C-alpha cells in the first residue's frame, strides 16, 4: 500500500489489513520529502518503532543533485531506532536488490520466518552503535 | 591575503566554468616560459590535425602563463597560475592589439586538506576556472593532462551546496546592496520544463540571515536549513508551492552567483577570497 503522507484516511480503517512494515521513502533530491516524512512520523504508533519501520533514501546515485545531507537522515534513523537503506531506483540492479531486501524484512516483520522477529532489527542497530 | 584589486579585476563579472584538478606532477614554477612555448606548439599541432577552432580564420595563437602570487589563501597554498590564449591577427595593422580568446586559471585558497597529504613532487591547485570557447578548454586541458599527469573533471554544484552559498553570500555586509538575492528552481517531472525564480530584496535577506546566524564568522548546516526553510515557508504562504520539492539550480547575490552546472560569477572583490575558499573546498571534495 502506498501513501503520500500519514495519517492514512480513517474511512478505510476497517478494510485495512494489519500493517507489518512501514517504509518511509525520502528522495535525496527533495527537501520537501524529508519534511513530509518527519511530519508523518508523528502519526505512527510507538510500537512500530520496534523494528517495523525503516527509512529508504532514494536518488543517491546523483551526488550532484543532493538537497538533503545524508547525515541528517542517518540521525533520523538513530533517533527512531530504525534502519536507513540507501538506494538508486533508476538503476535496475539496485532497484531489484532493494526490493528483495525490503521483501525479506517484510517477511520477518510479518512473522513468516521462524526464529527471527522484527525485534532483531532493533538489537542489530544497537550493536553497531556500541562499536 | 587581500589580493591587489587591479590584478584581480579580470576575475570579476565574468562567467567562469569550474573544474576540479588532481595535483600536478613535476610542475616547475620557473619553467613558465617553456611551458607557454610547449603549449603554443601543441595548439598549433592540434590545428594542423584539423581540430580547427574557428573555421576560415587564420589565427596565430599566443600563449601566456603567469603566476598570481596574491591569489591564495595562506602561505601553504600554491600561488595561482593564469593561462591566457590571445590571437595575433595576421593582417598587418597599426594597432595590432592581441585579442584575448580564452583564459583559465588554477588556484588553491586554503586547500590544506588536499596539500597536506600529497608527496613533494606534486603541486596542488585543485580549482580550475575557464572563460572562453570550450574547444580551447579541452586543448589546454589535454596538454596539462599529458604534461603533468593530472585529471580534470567538471565541478557540479549540488542544491545543498548552492543553498549554503546563498545563505553565506546573502549575509555578507555590503556598502550598497545593489542586486536582489535570487534563487532559481527547476520543477522536476513535468512535460514542459518549468523554472521558478524567487527574488528577495537583499536587505530583507540579510536581515533574515542575521536573525538566524548565532556566531558571526561561523556558519552551521542547521542555520542554513533554517534560513532556507524560512524562504520556502514564505513562498508557500503566498503561492501554495513547495519549493523544497523542486531542484535549486541557480543562486544569485550581489557578492556572486552560482549555477548547478558549475558556473560562477564573482561580482565583488571584497569577498573574492571567501568565494574562492568555498569553491576550493568543493573541488577538493570532488577529488577525494
PDB file of N, CA, C and O in Angstrom, chain A residues 19-43:
ATOM      1  N   UNK A  19      -0.815  -3.859   9.454  1.00  0.00           N
ATOM      2  CA  UNK A  19       0.398  -3.286   8.869  1.00  0.00           C
ATOM      3  C   UNK A  19       1.613  -3.906   9.542  1.00  0.00           C
ATOM      4  O   UNK A  19       1.779  -3.828  10.758  1.00  0.00           O
ATOM      5  N   UNK A  20       2.458  -4.555   8.736  1.00  0.00           N
ATOM      6  CA  UNK A  20       3.634  -5.229   9.290  1.00  0.00           C
ATOM      7  C   UNK A  20       4.899  -4.395   9.199  1.00  0.00           C
ATOM      8  O   UNK A  20       5.814  -4.544  10.003  1.00  0.00           O
ATOM      9  N   UNK A  21       5.009  -3.560   8.187  1.00  0.00           N
ATOM     10  CA  UNK A  21       6.241  -2.790   7.989  1.00  0.00           C
ATOM     11  C   UNK A  21       5.894  -1.452   7.358  1.00  0.00           C
ATOM     12  O   UNK A  21       5.081  -1.377   6.437  1.00  0.00           O
ATOM     13  N   UNK A  22       6.490  -0.393   7.869  1.00  0.00           N
ATOM     14  CA  UNK A  22       6.315   0.927   7.251  1.00  0.00           C
ATOM     15  C   UNK A  22       7.674   1.368   6.697  1.00  0.00           C
ATOM     16  O   UNK A  22       8.659   1.421   7.436  1.00  0.00           O
ATOM     17  N   UNK A  23       7.689   1.639   5.388  1.00  0.00           N
ATOM     18  CA  UNK A  23       8.926   2.120   4.766  1.00  0.00           C
ATOM     19  C   UNK A  23       8.730   3.584   4.404  1.00  0.00           C
ATOM     20  O   UNK A  23       7.864   3.921   3.587  1.00  0.00           O
ATOM     21  N   UNK A  24       9.495   4.456   5.017  1.00  0.00           N
ATOM     22  CA  UNK A  24       9.406   5.882   4.692  1.00  0.00           C
ATOM     23  C   UNK A  24      10.411   6.178   3.588  1.00  0.00           C
ATOM     24  O   UNK A  24      11.604   5.981   3.761  1.00  0.00           O
ATOM     25  N   UNK A  25       9.895   6.646   2.460  1.00  0.00           N
ATOM     26  CA  UNK A  25      10.769   6.903   1.325  1.00  0.00           C
ATOM     27  C   UNK A  25      11.144   8.384   1.284  1.00  0.00           C
ATOM     28  O   UNK A  25      10.279   9.258   1.280  1.00  0.00           O
ATOM     29  N   UNK A  26      12.458   8.635   1.292  1.00  0.00           N
ATOM     30  CA  UNK A  26      12.958  10.010   1.253  1.00  0.00           C
ATOM     31  C   UNK A  26      13.770  10.176  -0.033  1.00  0.00           C
ATOM     32  O   UNK A  26      14.692   9.412  -0.293  1.00  0.00           O
ATOM     33  N   UNK A  27      13.398  11.161  -0.828  1.00  0.00           N
ATOM     34  CA  UNK A  27      14.132  11.438  -2.062  1.00  0.00           C
ATOM     35  C   UNK A  27      15.232  12.442  -1.741  1.00  0.00           C
ATOM     36  O   UNK A  27      14.948  13.560  -1.304  1.00  0.00           O
ATOM     37  N   UNK A  28      16.470  12.031  -1.955  1.00  0.00           N
ATOM     38  CA  UNK A  28      17.567  12.906  -1.562  1.00  0.00           C
ATOM     39  C   UNK A  28      17.591  14.209  -2.362  1.00  0.00           C
ATOM     40  O   UNK A  28      18.278  15.163  -1.982  1.00  0.00           O
ATOM     41  N   UNK A  29      16.828  14.254  -3.437  1.00  0.00           N
ATOM     42  CA  UNK A  29      16.770  15.470  -4.253  1.00  0.00           C
ATOM     43  C   UNK A  29      15.676  16.425  -3.770  1.00  0.00           C
ATOM     44  O   UNK A  29      15.536  17.516  -4.320  1.00  0.00           O
ATOM     45  N   UNK A  30      14.898  15.998  -2.798  1.00  0.00           N
ATOM     46  CA  UNK A  30      13.791  16.834  -2.371  1.00  0.00           C
ATOM     47  C   UNK A  30      13.770  17.044  -0.861  1.00  0.00           C
ATOM     48  O   UNK A  30      13.503  16.121  -0.091  1.00  0.00           O
ATOM     49  N   UNK A  31      14.034  18.270  -0.457  1.00  0.00           N
ATOM     50  CA  UNK A  31      13.976  18.629   0.962  1.00  0.00           C
ATOM     51  C   UNK A  31      12.572  18.394   1.495  1.00  0.00           C
ATOM     52  O   UNK A  31      12.367  18.035   2.644  1.00  0.00           O
ATOM     53  N   UNK A  32      11.626  18.626   0.598  1.00  0.00           N
ATOM     54  CA  UNK A  32      10.220  18.504   0.958  1.00  0.00           C
ATOM     55  C   UNK A  32       9.894  17.080   1.404  1.00  0.00           C
ATOM     56  O   UNK A  32       9.135  16.881   2.355  1.00  0.00           O
ATOM     57  N   UNK A  33      10.501  16.088   0.737  1.00  0.00           N
ATOM     58  CA  UNK A  33      10.177  14.705   1.090  1.00  0.00           C
ATOM     59  C   UNK A  33      10.650  14.401   2.509  1.00  0.00           C
ATOM     60  O   UNK A  33       9.992  13.674   3.253  1.00  0.00           O
ATOM     61  N   UNK A  34      11.787  14.985   2.908  1.00  0.00           N
ATOM     62  CA  UNK A  34      12.279  14.762   4.274  1.00  0.00           C
ATOM     63  C   UNK A  34      11.327  15.401   5.287  1.00  0.00           C
ATOM     64  O   UNK A  34      10.982  14.802   6.307  1.00  0.00           O
ATOM     65  N   UNK A  35      10.890  16.611   4.982  1.00  0.00           N
ATOM     66  CA  UNK A  35       9.973  17.313   5.895  1.00  0.00           C
ATOM     67  C   UNK A  35       8.668  16.543   6.019  1.00  0.00           C
ATOM     68  O   UNK A  35       8.079  16.437   7.099  1.00  0.00           O
ATOM     69  N   UNK A  36       8.211  16.002   4.897  1.00  0.00           N
ATOM     70  CA  UNK A  36       6.969  15.250   4.855  1.00  0.00           C
ATOM     71  C   UNK A  36       7.072  13.998   5.732  1.00  0.00           C
ATOM     72  O   UNK A  36       6.163  13.698   6.516  1.00  0.00           O
ATOM     73  N   UNK A  37       8.216  13.317   5.603  1.00  0.00           N
ATOM     74  CA  UNK A  37       8.428  12.107   6.403  1.00  0.00           C
ATOM     75  C   UNK A  37       8.479  12.467   7.889  1.00  0.00           C
ATOM     76  O   UNK A  37       7.869  11.798   8.733  1.00  0.00           O
ATOM     77  N   UNK A  38       9.203  13.532   8.200  1.00  0.00           N
ATOM     78  CA  UNK A  38       9.318  13.942   9.610  1.00  0.00           C
ATOM     79  C   UNK A  38       7.941  14.243  10.196  1.00  0.00           C
ATOM     80  O   UNK A  38       7.644  13.886  11.341  1.00  0.00           O
ATOM     81  N   UNK A  39       7.090  14.903   9.396  1.00  0.00           N
ATOM     82  CA  UNK A  39       5.744  15.217   9.883  1.00  0.00           C
ATOM     83  C   UNK A  39       4.904  13.949  10.025  1.00  0.00           C
ATOM     84  O   UNK A  39       4.129  13.809  10.977  1.00  0.00           O
ATOM     85  N   UNK A  40       5.077  13.010   9.090  1.00  0.00           N
ATOM     86  CA  UNK A  40       4.283  11.776   9.121  1.00  0.00           C
ATOM     87  C   UNK A  40       4.665  10.866  10.283  1.00  0.00           C
ATOM     88  O   UNK A  40       3.829  10.118  10.790  1.00  0.00           O
ATOM     89  N   UNK A  41       5.936  10.939  10.701  1.00  0.00           N
ATOM     90  CA  UNK A  41       6.401  10.077  11.801  1.00  0.00           C
ATOM     91  C   UNK A  41       5.579  10.276  13.061  1.00  0.00           C
ATOM     92  O   UNK A  41       5.399   9.355  13.858  1.00  0.00           O
ATOM     93  N   UNK A  42       5.061  11.484  13.229  1.00  0.00           N
ATOM     94  CA  UNK A  42       4.289  11.786  14.437  1.00  0.00           C
ATOM     95  C   UNK A  42       3.018  10.953  14.523  1.00  0.00           C
ATOM     96  O   UNK A  42       2.460  10.774  15.607  1.00  0.00           O
ATOM     97  N   UNK A  43       2.569  10.452  13.374  1.00  0.00           N
ATOM     98  CA  UNK A  43       1.313   9.700  13.371  1.00  0.00           C
ATOM     99  C   UNK A  43       1.498   8.197  13.513  1.00  0.00           C
ATOM    100  O   UNK A  43       0.548   7.436  13.374  1.00  0.00           O
TER     101      UNK A  43
END
